[in-house]
Coordinates of C-alpha atoms in Angstrom, one line a residue:
Chain A
M14 CA 25.3 36.5 -44.7
Q15 CA 22.0 35.1 -44.6
K16 CA 19.2 35.7 -47.3
L17 CA 16.4 37.8 -46.0
A18 CA 12.8 36.4 -46.8
F19 CA 9.4 38.6 -47.1
F20 CA 5.9 37.7 -46.1
S21 CA 2.7 39.6 -46.2
Q22 CA 0.9 39.8 -42.7
G23 CA -2.0 41.7 -44.0
E24 CA -1.7 44.6 -46.1
S25 CA 0.0 46.6 -43.2
G26 CA 2.5 44.0 -42.3
L27 CA 5.8 43.1 -43.8
V28 CA 7.4 40.5 -41.9
V29 CA 11.4 40.4 -42.8
E30 CA 12.5 36.5 -41.6
L31 CA 16.4 35.8 -41.4
A32 CA 16.2 32.4 -40.0
D33 CA 13.8 29.5 -38.6
K34 CA 15.1 28.7 -35.2
I35 CA 16.0 30.0 -31.7
D36 CA 19.6 30.9 -32.2
L37 CA 22.3 33.7 -30.2
A38 CA 23.8 34.7 -33.6
V39 CA 20.2 35.1 -35.7
N40 CA 18.7 37.2 -32.7
T41 CA 21.9 39.3 -33.0
M42 CA 21.1 40.0 -36.6
V43 CA 17.2 40.4 -36.0
H44 CA 18.1 43.7 -33.5
A45 CA 20.7 45.0 -35.3
L46 CA 18.6 45.1 -38.4
S47 CA 15.4 46.8 -35.9
R48 CA 17.5 48.9 -34.9
L49 CA 19.0 49.9 -38.7
I50 CA 15.2 50.2 -40.4
L51 CA 14.1 52.5 -37.4
A52 CA 16.8 54.6 -38.0
E53 CA 16.7 54.6 -41.4
L54 CA 13.2 54.6 -42.1
G55 CA 11.7 55.5 -39.0
G56 CA 9.4 58.8 -41.1
L57 CA 8.2 55.4 -43.2
V58 CA 7.3 52.7 -41.1
D59 CA 4.9 52.6 -38.1
T60 CA 7.1 50.3 -35.9
V61 CA 8.8 47.0 -35.5
V62 CA 8.6 44.3 -34.0
P63 CA 11.5 42.1 -33.8
T64 CA 11.6 38.6 -32.4
Y65 CA 13.9 35.4 -32.0
R66 CA 14.3 35.4 -35.2
S67 CA 12.6 38.3 -37.9
L68 CA 10.9 41.4 -37.8
L69 CA 7.3 42.7 -38.2
V70 CA 7.6 45.8 -39.8
I71 CA 4.1 47.8 -39.8
F72 CA 3.8 50.7 -42.6
D73 CA 0.7 52.1 -44.2
P74 CA 1.0 51.0 -47.6
L75 CA -0.9 54.3 -48.4
Q76 CA 2.4 55.9 -47.9
I77 CA 4.7 53.6 -49.1
N78 CA 4.5 50.1 -51.1
R79 CA 5.3 46.9 -50.3
E80 CA 7.9 46.0 -52.8
T81 CA 9.4 49.8 -52.1
L82 CA 9.8 48.9 -48.0
Q83 CA 11.3 45.3 -49.3
E84 CA 13.4 46.9 -51.2
K85 CA 14.9 49.6 -48.6
I86 CA 15.0 46.8 -46.1
A87 CA 16.9 44.6 -47.9
H88 CA 19.2 47.4 -49.3
I89 CA 19.8 48.6 -45.7
Y90 CA 20.8 45.0 -45.0
Q91 CA 23.3 44.1 -47.9
Q92 CA 24.7 47.9 -47.2
A93 CA 25.4 47.2 -43.5
R94 CA 26.8 43.6 -43.6
I95 CA 25.2 42.5 -40.6
D96 CA 26.2 39.4 -39.8
V97 CA 27.3 37.4 -36.6
A98 CA 29.7 39.7 -35.0
T99 CA 27.8 42.7 -35.4
P100 CA 26.8 43.6 -31.4
A101 CA 23.1 43.8 -30.9
G102 CA 23.9 47.4 -29.6
G103 CA 21.6 47.0 -26.3
K104 CA 22.7 47.4 -22.9
I105 CA 23.0 45.6 -19.5
V106 CA 20.4 46.3 -17.3
V107 CA 21.1 45.1 -13.6
I108 CA 18.5 43.5 -11.6
P109 CA 18.5 43.1 -8.0
V110 CA 17.0 40.0 -6.8
L111 CA 16.2 38.7 -3.2
Y112 CA 16.9 34.8 -3.9
G113 CA 14.5 32.1 -1.7
G114 CA 12.7 32.2 1.3
E115 CA 8.9 33.8 0.7
F116 CA 9.7 35.4 -2.5
G117 CA 11.7 32.3 -4.2
P118 CA 9.8 29.3 -2.7
D119 CA 10.9 26.9 -5.4
L120 CA 14.6 28.0 -4.6
E121 CA 15.3 24.4 -2.9
F122 CA 13.2 22.4 -5.2
V123 CA 15.1 23.6 -8.9
A124 CA 18.8 23.0 -6.5
R125 CA 17.5 19.6 -4.9
H126 CA 16.2 18.9 -8.7
N127 CA 19.6 19.5 -10.1
N128 CA 21.5 18.2 -6.8
L129 CA 23.2 21.3 -5.9
T130 CA 22.8 23.5 -3.0
T131 CA 20.9 27.0 -3.1
E132 CA 23.9 29.1 -2.7
E133 CA 24.8 27.2 -5.5
V134 CA 21.7 28.0 -8.3
I135 CA 21.9 31.3 -6.9
A136 CA 25.7 31.7 -8.0
I137 CA 24.8 30.0 -11.6
H138 CA 21.7 32.2 -12.2
T139 CA 23.7 35.2 -11.6
A140 CA 27.6 34.5 -13.4
V141 CA 26.2 35.4 -16.9
S142 CA 24.0 38.1 -18.4
Y143 CA 20.4 36.9 -20.4
R144 CA 20.0 38.3 -23.8
I145 CA 16.1 39.4 -24.1
F146 CA 15.7 37.7 -27.5
M147 CA 12.0 39.3 -27.5
M148 CA 9.2 40.5 -25.5
G149 CA 5.7 39.7 -25.4
F150 CA 3.1 37.0 -23.4
T151 CA 2.6 39.9 -21.1
P152 CA 3.8 43.5 -21.2
G153 CA 7.7 43.9 -20.3
F154 CA 7.7 39.9 -20.4
P155 CA 11.4 39.0 -21.3
Y156 CA 11.9 35.7 -23.6
L157 CA 15.5 35.2 -22.1
G158 CA 18.3 33.4 -23.4
G159 CA 21.8 31.5 -22.5
M160 CA 20.7 29.9 -18.7
S161 CA 22.7 27.4 -17.7
E162 CA 21.1 23.9 -18.3
R163 CA 22.8 23.1 -14.4
I164 CA 19.5 24.6 -13.0
A165 CA 17.5 23.7 -15.7
A166 CA 13.7 22.7 -13.9
P167 CA 10.6 21.7 -15.4
R168 CA 7.5 23.7 -14.8
L169 CA 4.7 23.3 -12.2
T170 CA 2.3 20.6 -12.5
T171 CA -0.7 23.2 -11.1
P172 CA 0.1 26.8 -12.0
R173 CA 0.1 29.0 -9.5
K174 CA -3.6 31.6 -9.7
E175 CA -1.1 34.6 -9.0
I176 CA 2.0 35.2 -9.3
P177 CA 3.1 38.7 -7.8
A178 CA 4.7 41.4 -10.2
G179 CA 8.7 41.0 -10.1
S180 CA 8.9 37.5 -9.1
V181 CA 11.9 35.4 -11.1
G182 CA 11.5 31.9 -12.1
I183 CA 13.0 29.0 -14.3
A184 CA 11.4 26.7 -16.5
G185 CA 12.7 24.4 -18.6
M186 CA 16.0 26.0 -19.8
Q187 CA 14.5 29.6 -19.5
T188 CA 14.8 31.9 -16.8
G189 CA 12.7 35.3 -16.5
L190 CA 10.7 37.2 -15.0
Y191 CA 6.8 38.2 -14.4
P192 CA 6.6 41.9 -15.1
Q193 CA 3.2 42.6 -13.5
K194 CA 1.1 40.1 -11.3
S195 CA 0.1 37.2 -13.2
P196 CA -1.0 33.6 -13.4
G197 CA 1.8 31.1 -13.9
G198 CA 4.1 27.7 -14.1
W199 CA 7.0 28.7 -13.3
Q200 CA 9.4 27.6 -10.6
L201 CA 9.8 30.9 -8.7
I202 CA 13.5 31.3 -6.9
G203 CA 13.2 35.0 -6.1
R204 CA 12.3 38.6 -6.4
T205 CA 13.0 41.9 -7.7
P206 CA 11.8 45.1 -5.9
L207 CA 11.8 46.7 -8.7
K208 CA 9.3 48.2 -11.0
V209 CA 10.5 46.6 -14.4
F210 CA 6.9 47.8 -16.2
D211 CA 5.4 51.3 -14.8
P212 CA 2.6 52.3 -17.1
D213 CA 2.8 55.9 -15.8
S214 CA 6.3 56.7 -16.5
A215 CA 7.6 58.4 -19.6
E216 CA 9.7 55.6 -19.7
P217 CA 7.2 52.7 -19.1
F218 CA 9.9 49.9 -19.5
L219 CA 13.8 49.4 -17.8
Y220 CA 14.7 47.4 -20.7
Q221 CA 14.2 46.2 -24.5
A222 CA 14.4 43.3 -26.6
G223 CA 17.9 43.2 -27.6
D224 CA 19.3 44.3 -24.5
L225 CA 21.0 42.4 -21.3
L226 CA 19.9 41.4 -18.0
R227 CA 22.0 40.5 -15.2
F228 CA 20.5 39.0 -11.8
N229 CA 22.2 40.2 -9.1
A230 CA 21.8 38.7 -5.2
I231 CA 20.6 41.0 -2.5
T232 CA 20.1 40.5 0.9
E233 CA 16.8 41.7 2.6
V234 CA 17.9 44.7 4.2
E235 CA 18.9 45.4 0.5
Y236 CA 15.9 44.7 -0.6
A237 CA 13.3 47.0 1.5
R238 CA 15.5 50.2 0.9
I239 CA 15.4 49.5 -2.7
E240 CA 11.8 49.2 -2.2
R241 CA 11.4 52.5 -0.6
A242 CA 13.7 54.2 -3.3
V243 CA 11.2 52.6 -6.4
S244 CA 8.2 53.6 -4.3
R245 CA 9.5 57.0 -3.9
G246 CA 10.8 57.4 -7.9
E247 CA 14.1 58.3 -6.5
Y248 CA 16.0 54.5 -7.3
L249 CA 18.1 54.7 -10.1
P250 CA 18.3 51.3 -12.0
Q251 CA 22.0 50.0 -13.1
I252 CA 22.5 50.4 -16.3
R253 CA 26.2 49.3 -18.5
N254 CA 26.6 49.0 -22.0
Q255 CA 27.5 46.6 -23.2
A256 CA 31.0 47.1 -24.6
E257 CA 32.2 47.6 -21.0
V258 CA 31.7 44.1 -19.4
V259 CA 33.3 41.3 -20.6
Q260 CA 30.7 38.4 -20.6
Chain B
M29 CA -19.5 65.0 -18.6
I30 CA -21.1 62.1 -18.8
R31 CA -22.3 59.9 -16.1
V32 CA -23.1 56.5 -16.5
I33 CA -26.5 55.0 -14.8
Q34 CA -26.5 51.4 -16.5
P35 CA -22.8 50.1 -18.2
G36 CA -24.0 47.4 -19.9
L37 CA -22.5 44.6 -20.3
L38 CA -18.8 45.5 -21.5
T39 CA -18.6 49.4 -21.7
T40 CA -15.0 50.4 -21.8
V41 CA -13.2 54.1 -23.4
Q42 CA -11.3 53.0 -26.3
D43 CA -9.3 55.1 -29.1
E44 CA -7.0 54.0 -32.5
G45 CA -5.2 52.4 -29.7
R46 CA -1.2 51.7 -28.5
G47 CA 0.8 50.6 -31.3
N48 CA 4.4 52.4 -30.6
Y49 CA 4.5 49.4 -27.7
L50 CA 4.1 46.2 -29.4
A51 CA 8.0 45.5 -29.4
F52 CA 7.8 45.7 -25.4
G53 CA 4.7 42.9 -25.5
M54 CA 2.1 46.0 -25.1
P55 CA -1.3 44.7 -26.7
R56 CA -2.4 47.4 -28.9
A57 CA -5.9 47.8 -27.9
G58 CA -8.6 50.3 -29.1
F59 CA -11.5 50.2 -31.2
M60 CA -12.6 47.1 -32.1
D61 CA -15.0 48.4 -35.3
R62 CA -12.5 50.8 -36.4
Y63 CA -15.1 51.8 -39.1
A64 CA -17.9 52.4 -36.8
A65 CA -16.0 54.1 -34.1
R66 CA -14.0 56.3 -36.8
M67 CA -17.2 57.4 -38.5
A68 CA -19.1 58.2 -34.8
N69 CA -16.2 60.7 -33.7
L70 CA -16.5 62.1 -37.7
L71 CA -20.2 62.8 -37.1
C72 CA -19.2 65.2 -34.1
G73 CA -16.5 67.1 -35.2
N74 CA -13.8 65.0 -33.9
P75 CA -10.8 63.6 -35.1
L76 CA -10.9 60.1 -36.6
A77 CA -8.7 59.0 -33.1
A78 CA -10.6 60.2 -30.5
A79 CA -11.3 58.4 -27.8
V80 CA -15.1 57.3 -27.7
L81 CA -17.1 54.2 -25.4
E82 CA -17.2 51.0 -26.5
M83 CA -20.5 49.0 -25.6
T84 CA -20.8 45.5 -26.3
I85 CA -24.4 43.6 -26.9
I86 CA -26.0 46.0 -24.4
G87 CA -25.4 49.5 -24.5
G88 CA -26.4 51.1 -21.5
S89 CA -27.8 54.0 -20.4
Y90 CA -26.1 57.4 -19.9
C91 CA -26.8 61.4 -18.6
F92 CA -25.2 64.0 -20.2
E93 CA -24.6 66.7 -18.0
S94 CA -24.1 69.2 -20.2
A95 CA -25.4 70.0 -23.7
A96 CA -23.3 68.3 -26.2
R97 CA -23.1 66.8 -29.6
I98 CA -22.7 62.7 -30.1
A99 CA -22.7 59.9 -32.0
V100 CA -24.1 56.3 -31.4
C101 CA -22.7 53.6 -34.8
G102 CA -21.9 50.3 -35.1
A103 CA -24.2 47.7 -34.0
A104 CA -28.0 48.1 -34.3
M105 CA -28.7 49.3 -30.8
P106 CA -32.0 50.9 -30.4
L107 CA -31.4 54.6 -29.2
Q108 CA -34.2 56.3 -26.9
L109 CA -33.2 59.9 -26.0
N110 CA -35.3 61.0 -23.1
G111 CA -37.5 58.2 -23.7
E112 CA -38.1 59.0 -27.5
S113 CA -36.4 57.1 -30.4
T114 CA -33.6 58.8 -32.0
A115 CA -31.3 58.0 -34.7
A116 CA -28.0 56.2 -34.9
W117 CA -25.1 57.1 -37.9
S118 CA -26.2 60.2 -37.0
A119 CA -25.1 63.0 -35.1
V120 CA -27.5 64.1 -32.3
E121 CA -27.6 67.4 -30.5
V122 CA -28.5 66.9 -26.6
S123 CA -29.2 69.2 -23.9
A124 CA -27.7 68.9 -20.1
G125 CA -29.6 66.6 -17.8
D126 CA -30.7 64.3 -21.2
V127 CA -30.3 60.7 -20.8
L128 CA -29.7 58.4 -23.9
E129 CA -30.8 54.7 -23.0
I130 CA -29.0 52.1 -25.8
G131 CA -30.8 48.6 -26.0
A132 CA -29.6 45.2 -26.7
A133 CA -28.1 44.9 -30.2
T134 CA -30.9 43.3 -32.6
T135 CA -27.5 42.6 -35.5
G136 CA -24.2 43.2 -34.7
C137 CA -22.0 43.1 -31.4
R138 CA -20.3 46.8 -30.9
A139 CA -21.5 50.2 -30.8
Y140 CA -19.9 53.3 -30.1
L141 CA -21.1 56.5 -28.1
A142 CA -18.6 59.6 -29.1
V143 CA -19.1 63.0 -27.7
A144 CA -17.5 66.0 -29.0
G145 CA -14.5 66.9 -27.6
G146 CA -14.1 63.2 -27.5
L147 CA -13.7 61.7 -23.8
E148 CA -11.3 63.0 -21.6
V149 CA -9.3 60.1 -19.4
P150 CA -5.5 60.3 -19.0
L151 CA -2.9 58.9 -21.6
V152 CA -1.7 55.9 -20.5
M153 CA 1.3 55.3 -22.8
G154 CA 0.4 58.1 -25.4
S155 CA -3.2 56.2 -25.5
R156 CA -7.0 56.4 -23.5
S157 CA -7.4 53.0 -24.6
T158 CA -8.6 50.3 -21.9
Y159 CA -6.5 47.2 -21.7
Y160 CA -8.3 45.6 -19.2
R161 CA -6.5 42.1 -18.8
A162 CA -3.3 44.7 -17.5
G163 CA -5.9 47.6 -15.7
I164 CA -4.1 49.8 -17.7
G165 CA -5.5 53.3 -19.4
G166 CA -9.0 53.8 -20.2
F167 CA -11.6 54.7 -17.0
S168 CA -8.9 53.4 -14.2
G169 CA -8.0 50.3 -16.5
R170 CA -11.4 48.9 -16.4
A171 CA -15.1 48.5 -17.5
L172 CA -17.6 50.9 -17.1
K173 CA -19.4 50.8 -13.7
S174 CA -22.7 52.5 -12.8
G175 CA -22.0 56.2 -11.3
D176 CA -18.8 56.6 -13.3
Q177 CA -18.3 59.9 -14.0
L178 CA -16.6 60.6 -17.5
F179 CA -15.2 64.4 -18.3
C180 CA -15.3 65.4 -22.0
G181 CA -12.7 67.4 -23.9
V182 CA -13.3 70.9 -25.3
P183 CA -15.3 70.9 -29.0
G184 CA -14.2 72.1 -31.8
P185 CA -16.4 75.0 -33.2
F186 CA -19.3 73.8 -35.1
A187 CA -21.9 76.0 -36.4
A188 CA -22.7 73.5 -39.2
A189 CA -25.8 71.4 -38.8
P190 CA -25.7 67.9 -37.4
I191 CA -25.4 65.4 -40.0
Q192 CA -26.6 62.2 -40.8
L193 CA -24.4 59.4 -42.7
P194 CA -25.6 58.3 -46.1
A195 CA -27.8 55.1 -46.1
D196 CA -25.6 53.0 -48.2
W197 CA -22.5 54.0 -46.1
I198 CA -24.0 52.0 -42.9
P199 CA -22.9 48.8 -43.0
E200 CA -25.1 46.0 -42.2
Y201 CA -24.4 43.2 -40.0
P202 CA -26.0 39.8 -41.2
S203 CA -25.2 36.7 -39.1
Q204 CA -22.8 35.3 -42.1
V205 CA -20.4 37.4 -43.3
D206 CA -17.5 37.5 -46.2
I207 CA -14.4 38.4 -44.8
R208 CA -11.2 38.8 -46.8
V209 CA -8.0 37.5 -45.9
M210 CA -4.6 38.0 -47.4
T211 CA -3.0 34.7 -47.0
G212 CA 0.4 34.6 -45.0
P213 CA 2.8 35.0 -43.4
Q214 CA 3.1 30.7 -42.8
A215 CA 0.4 29.7 -45.4
E216 CA 3.4 27.1 -46.8
L217 CA 2.9 25.8 -43.7
F218 CA 0.0 23.8 -44.4
S219 CA -1.4 21.4 -47.0
S220 CA -3.4 22.4 -49.6
A221 CA -6.2 20.6 -48.4
G222 CA -5.8 23.2 -44.8
L223 CA -5.9 26.0 -47.2
N224 CA -8.7 24.8 -49.2
A225 CA -11.0 24.3 -46.1
L226 CA -10.4 27.7 -44.8
L227 CA -11.4 29.6 -47.8
T228 CA -14.1 27.2 -49.1
S229 CA -15.7 26.6 -45.8
V230 CA -18.0 28.1 -43.7
Y231 CA -16.3 28.9 -39.7
T232 CA -18.7 29.7 -37.1
V233 CA -17.8 32.2 -34.0
S234 CA -17.5 29.8 -30.9
N235 CA -18.5 30.9 -27.2
E236 CA -14.5 32.2 -27.0
A237 CA -14.9 35.0 -28.6
D238 CA -13.8 38.5 -27.0
R239 CA -11.3 41.4 -27.8
M240 CA -8.2 39.5 -27.8
G241 CA -9.2 36.8 -30.2
Y242 CA -12.2 34.8 -32.0
R243 CA -12.4 31.1 -31.9
L244 CA -14.1 29.5 -34.5
E245 CA -15.1 25.9 -35.3
G246 CA -16.1 24.2 -38.8
E247 CA -13.8 22.3 -41.1
K248 CA -10.1 21.1 -39.7
I249 CA -7.4 22.9 -41.1
E250 CA -4.6 20.3 -41.8
H251 CA -0.7 21.7 -41.2
L252 CA 2.0 20.0 -43.4
T253 CA 4.0 18.9 -40.5
G254 CA 2.8 20.9 -37.2
P255 CA 1.7 23.9 -35.7
D256 CA 4.6 25.0 -34.1
I257 CA 6.8 27.9 -35.4
V258 CA 9.7 30.1 -33.7
S259 CA 6.8 32.1 -31.8
D260 CA 6.9 35.8 -33.8
A261 CA 4.7 38.4 -33.9
L262 CA 1.0 38.6 -34.0
T263 CA -1.2 41.4 -34.9
P264 CA -4.9 42.1 -35.3
G265 CA -6.2 40.1 -37.7
A266 CA -3.9 37.1 -38.2
I267 CA -5.5 34.0 -38.3
Q268 CA -3.3 31.4 -35.8
V269 CA -4.0 27.4 -36.2
P270 CA -3.2 25.2 -33.5
G271 CA -3.2 21.6 -33.1
S272 CA -6.4 21.4 -33.2
G273 CA -7.1 22.7 -36.3
Q274 CA -9.5 25.3 -35.4
P275 CA -8.4 28.3 -36.9
I276 CA -8.3 31.8 -34.1
V277 CA -9.0 35.2 -35.5
M278 CA -6.3 37.5 -33.2
M279 CA -8.4 40.7 -32.2
V280 CA -7.0 44.1 -31.0
D281 CA -6.1 43.0 -27.1
C282 CA -3.9 40.1 -28.7
G283 CA -0.7 39.1 -27.7
T284 CA 2.3 40.5 -29.1
T285 CA 3.7 37.3 -30.3
G286 CA 2.3 33.7 -30.7
G287 CA 3.9 30.4 -30.9
Y288 CA 0.9 29.1 -33.8
A289 CA 1.4 29.0 -37.6
K290 CA -0.4 31.9 -38.9
I291 CA -2.4 30.9 -42.1
A292 CA -3.8 34.0 -43.6
T293 CA -4.6 37.7 -42.5
V294 CA -7.7 39.3 -41.9
I295 CA -7.3 42.9 -44.2
G296 CA -7.6 45.6 -42.5
P297 CA -10.9 47.3 -43.1
D298 CA -12.1 43.7 -43.0
L299 CA -11.8 43.2 -39.4
A300 CA -14.4 45.8 -38.1
K301 CA -17.0 42.9 -39.9
V302 CA -15.5 39.9 -38.0
A303 CA -15.7 42.2 -34.6
Q304 CA -19.5 42.9 -35.4
T305 CA -19.8 38.8 -35.6
K306 CA -21.2 37.1 -32.4
P307 CA -21.1 33.6 -30.9
Q308 CA -23.2 31.0 -33.7
D309 CA -22.5 33.8 -36.1
S310 CA -20.6 32.3 -39.7
L311 CA -17.7 33.5 -41.3
R312 CA -16.4 32.6 -44.9
F313 CA -13.0 33.7 -45.9
V314 CA -12.1 34.9 -49.2
S315 CA -8.8 35.1 -50.5
C316 CA -7.7 38.4 -51.4
S317 CA -4.2 39.9 -53.1
D318 CA -2.3 42.4 -51.3
Q319 CA -3.3 45.2 -54.4
E320 CA -7.1 44.7 -53.4
A321 CA -6.7 44.8 -49.9
V322 CA -4.5 48.0 -50.1
Q323 CA -8.1 49.6 -52.5
A324 CA -10.1 48.3 -49.8
L325 CA -8.4 50.4 -47.4
Q326 CA -8.2 53.7 -49.9
Q327 CA -11.4 53.6 -50.0
E328 CA -11.9 53.4 -46.3
M329 CA -9.8 56.5 -45.7
D330 CA -11.4 58.3 -48.8
R331 CA -14.6 57.4 -46.9
Y332 CA -13.3 58.9 -43.7
R333 CA -11.8 62.4 -45.5
Q334 CA -15.6 62.8 -47.4
V335 CA -17.6 62.6 -43.8
A336 CA -15.2 65.2 -42.4
E337 CA -15.8 67.2 -44.9
W338 CA -19.7 67.0 -45.0
A339 CA -20.0 67.7 -40.7
A340 CA -17.7 70.5 -41.2
C341 CA -20.2 72.1 -44.2
G342 CA -23.0 70.4 -41.8
E343 CA -24.5 69.2 -45.4
V344 CA -24.1 66.0 -47.1
P345 CA -25.2 66.4 -50.6
A346 CA -28.3 64.7 -51.8
V347 CA -26.4 62.3 -53.9
A348 CA -23.9 60.2 -52.1
V349 CA -21.1 59.3 -54.2
N350 CA -19.4 55.9 -54.3
V351 CA -15.9 56.7 -54.2
A352 CA -14.4 54.8 -57.0
S353 CA -10.5 54.2 -56.3
P354 CA -7.9 56.2 -58.2
E355 CA -6.9 52.5 -60.1
M356 CA -10.6 52.4 -61.8
P357 CA -11.4 53.1 -64.8
R358 CA -13.4 56.5 -65.3
E359 CA -16.3 55.0 -67.2
V360 CA -17.0 52.5 -63.7
L361 CA -17.7 55.6 -61.5
Q362 CA -21.0 55.4 -60.2
L363 CA -23.3 57.4 -58.6
Q364 CA -26.1 55.9 -56.2
T365 CA -28.7 57.8 -54.7
Q366 CA -28.5 57.7 -50.9
N367 CA -32.1 57.6 -50.2
P368 CA -35.2 56.6 -52.1
A369 CA -36.7 59.6 -50.9
M370 CA -34.2 62.0 -52.3
L371 CA -35.1 60.7 -55.6
P372 CA -36.2 63.7 -57.2
A373 CA -33.6 66.3 -56.2
T374 CA -31.1 64.0 -58.0
R375 CA -33.2 64.9 -61.3
Q376 CA -32.5 68.4 -61.0
V377 CA -31.1 69.7 -64.2
G378 CA -27.6 71.5 -63.4
R379 CA -27.4 70.3 -60.2
K380 CA -23.7 70.1 -58.9
L381 CA -22.0 67.6 -57.0
R382 CA -18.2 67.4 -55.8
L383 CA -16.7 64.2 -55.8
H384 CA -13.8 63.2 -53.7
I385 CA -11.1 61.2 -55.2
A386 CA -8.1 59.9 -54.0
G387 CA -7.6 63.1 -52.4
K388 CA -8.6 65.4 -55.1
S389 CA -12.1 67.4 -55.5
Y390 CA -14.2 67.1 -58.7
E391 CA -17.2 69.0 -59.4
V392 CA -19.7 66.9 -61.3
E393 CA -22.1 68.8 -63.6
I394 CA -25.5 66.5 -63.4
E395 CA -27.2 66.6 -66.6
E396 CA -30.5 64.6 -67.7
V397 CA -29.8 61.8 -69.6
K398 CA -32.0 61.6 -73.0

């Protein structure tokens, strides 16, 4: 079991660090600890921000002092015996994607770059579930882990000024999707008709850090059907428990 | 209702921000200077967190379509109500059709206009704050334009007379400020020379200074091995140092994660001071302990409680009180006059004062010291 290190980030911020690397096992522990802190100290902390290998706990030092909070978190960590085998407890969210064509203008480049056919790139991209290590950069942007190096591709030399919301891309060893339109230098391989971030919804985000994303290739006809359902607010995203799916 | 005649340079609706979605990558947004914004709210009888207008460098002009109690706090921007000068840091009664003109800041950078009842824009993800980079919240997700009309909430009942904040509770916004920081969370990734540079030299605010962050220029801050870390959480106040060695103070619209080492963090009560600086102003960072930072926060909160009480009874005692922290020994408790003009009143023997310290009230009787 890794030892926790504590650092302050201002008088209201407590950084709880588990390690100093990007690692699936470490991140699994981060999310398990994050859930436990929220469940057991929910009334005492304002919020918890889980990241790759640490958590930021934001608290009101006039309600609980730093030393007490640290002790409580260390205690939770010890009691829970969180280790590599502890499941992160997240869900699997299926993201339907129309690959290639107008929505994935760089799919052919990614295929050529890796001596693959576009079908092979799609098959590799949809073959695994990706852990959301953390969210950041823009609202709802997932930092995903677990992409096969067989479909890795460099960033664009000149970033695009505007990438449409829902675009799915590859940058180096990472894959991800743009929840909102934004500038960006990722190789775009497809687009999802889902609105993964809707600020006006009671549940603004379709997924959270610790969850898994699974991309699923769809046809143009399916894309149009899902897009219509989403715009009417009638689309039910496919969400599964991690336990139901054998990786 | 308020009609925008001229919106100023950058005027947005802000409240305490949306702190509940940081884990989803949603920036907090909210007041840049929480002290001025909260005081404006308290002066017109609002809760601390009510939505206000945040005006940047130039205030603009606004027409009130109905009578209201208002307050403007923050940067020193000249105020004219129907062409006549009126006071900032003070509750002001306006009538239907009145026009408030708010000029350019002579000192400071941001001022806040609060209206009794608060500004009524839709709650988006639990907040009325504008995060204009993503077009979310506030008034249509953007800065105000001429002709915009903002609704106000229903004000609480206030029979009490409007009050003015004691003079020594009104901050000055000098062009060189001392900012208290707590070192960390990654101070150990910097050389002692690097840490020393941060804490002993003067940094100038560059032209890249906005609601997202303040890029500073000055003595280079040296890392031990390099600027990159495995990205972790960012918060307003965190000071990131990229490879250039020039620090960036994160502000309320900052992203929620970042990949540069954070040498130190501006304490909550002092972030307002950073928010009031402009390009070419200078900052000096002063190291501060966790205990001092918590004390400063306690003092800030005590002031809010005190002003809320004064606003409710419509009276500020003739003698303003420097609310001491509870840790302070009794004999250090100081009373200071808020206003030289009021001095004779304080000499009244037998006058009673009410003190508020850490949530408890004390009655103090003044006797002349012979």
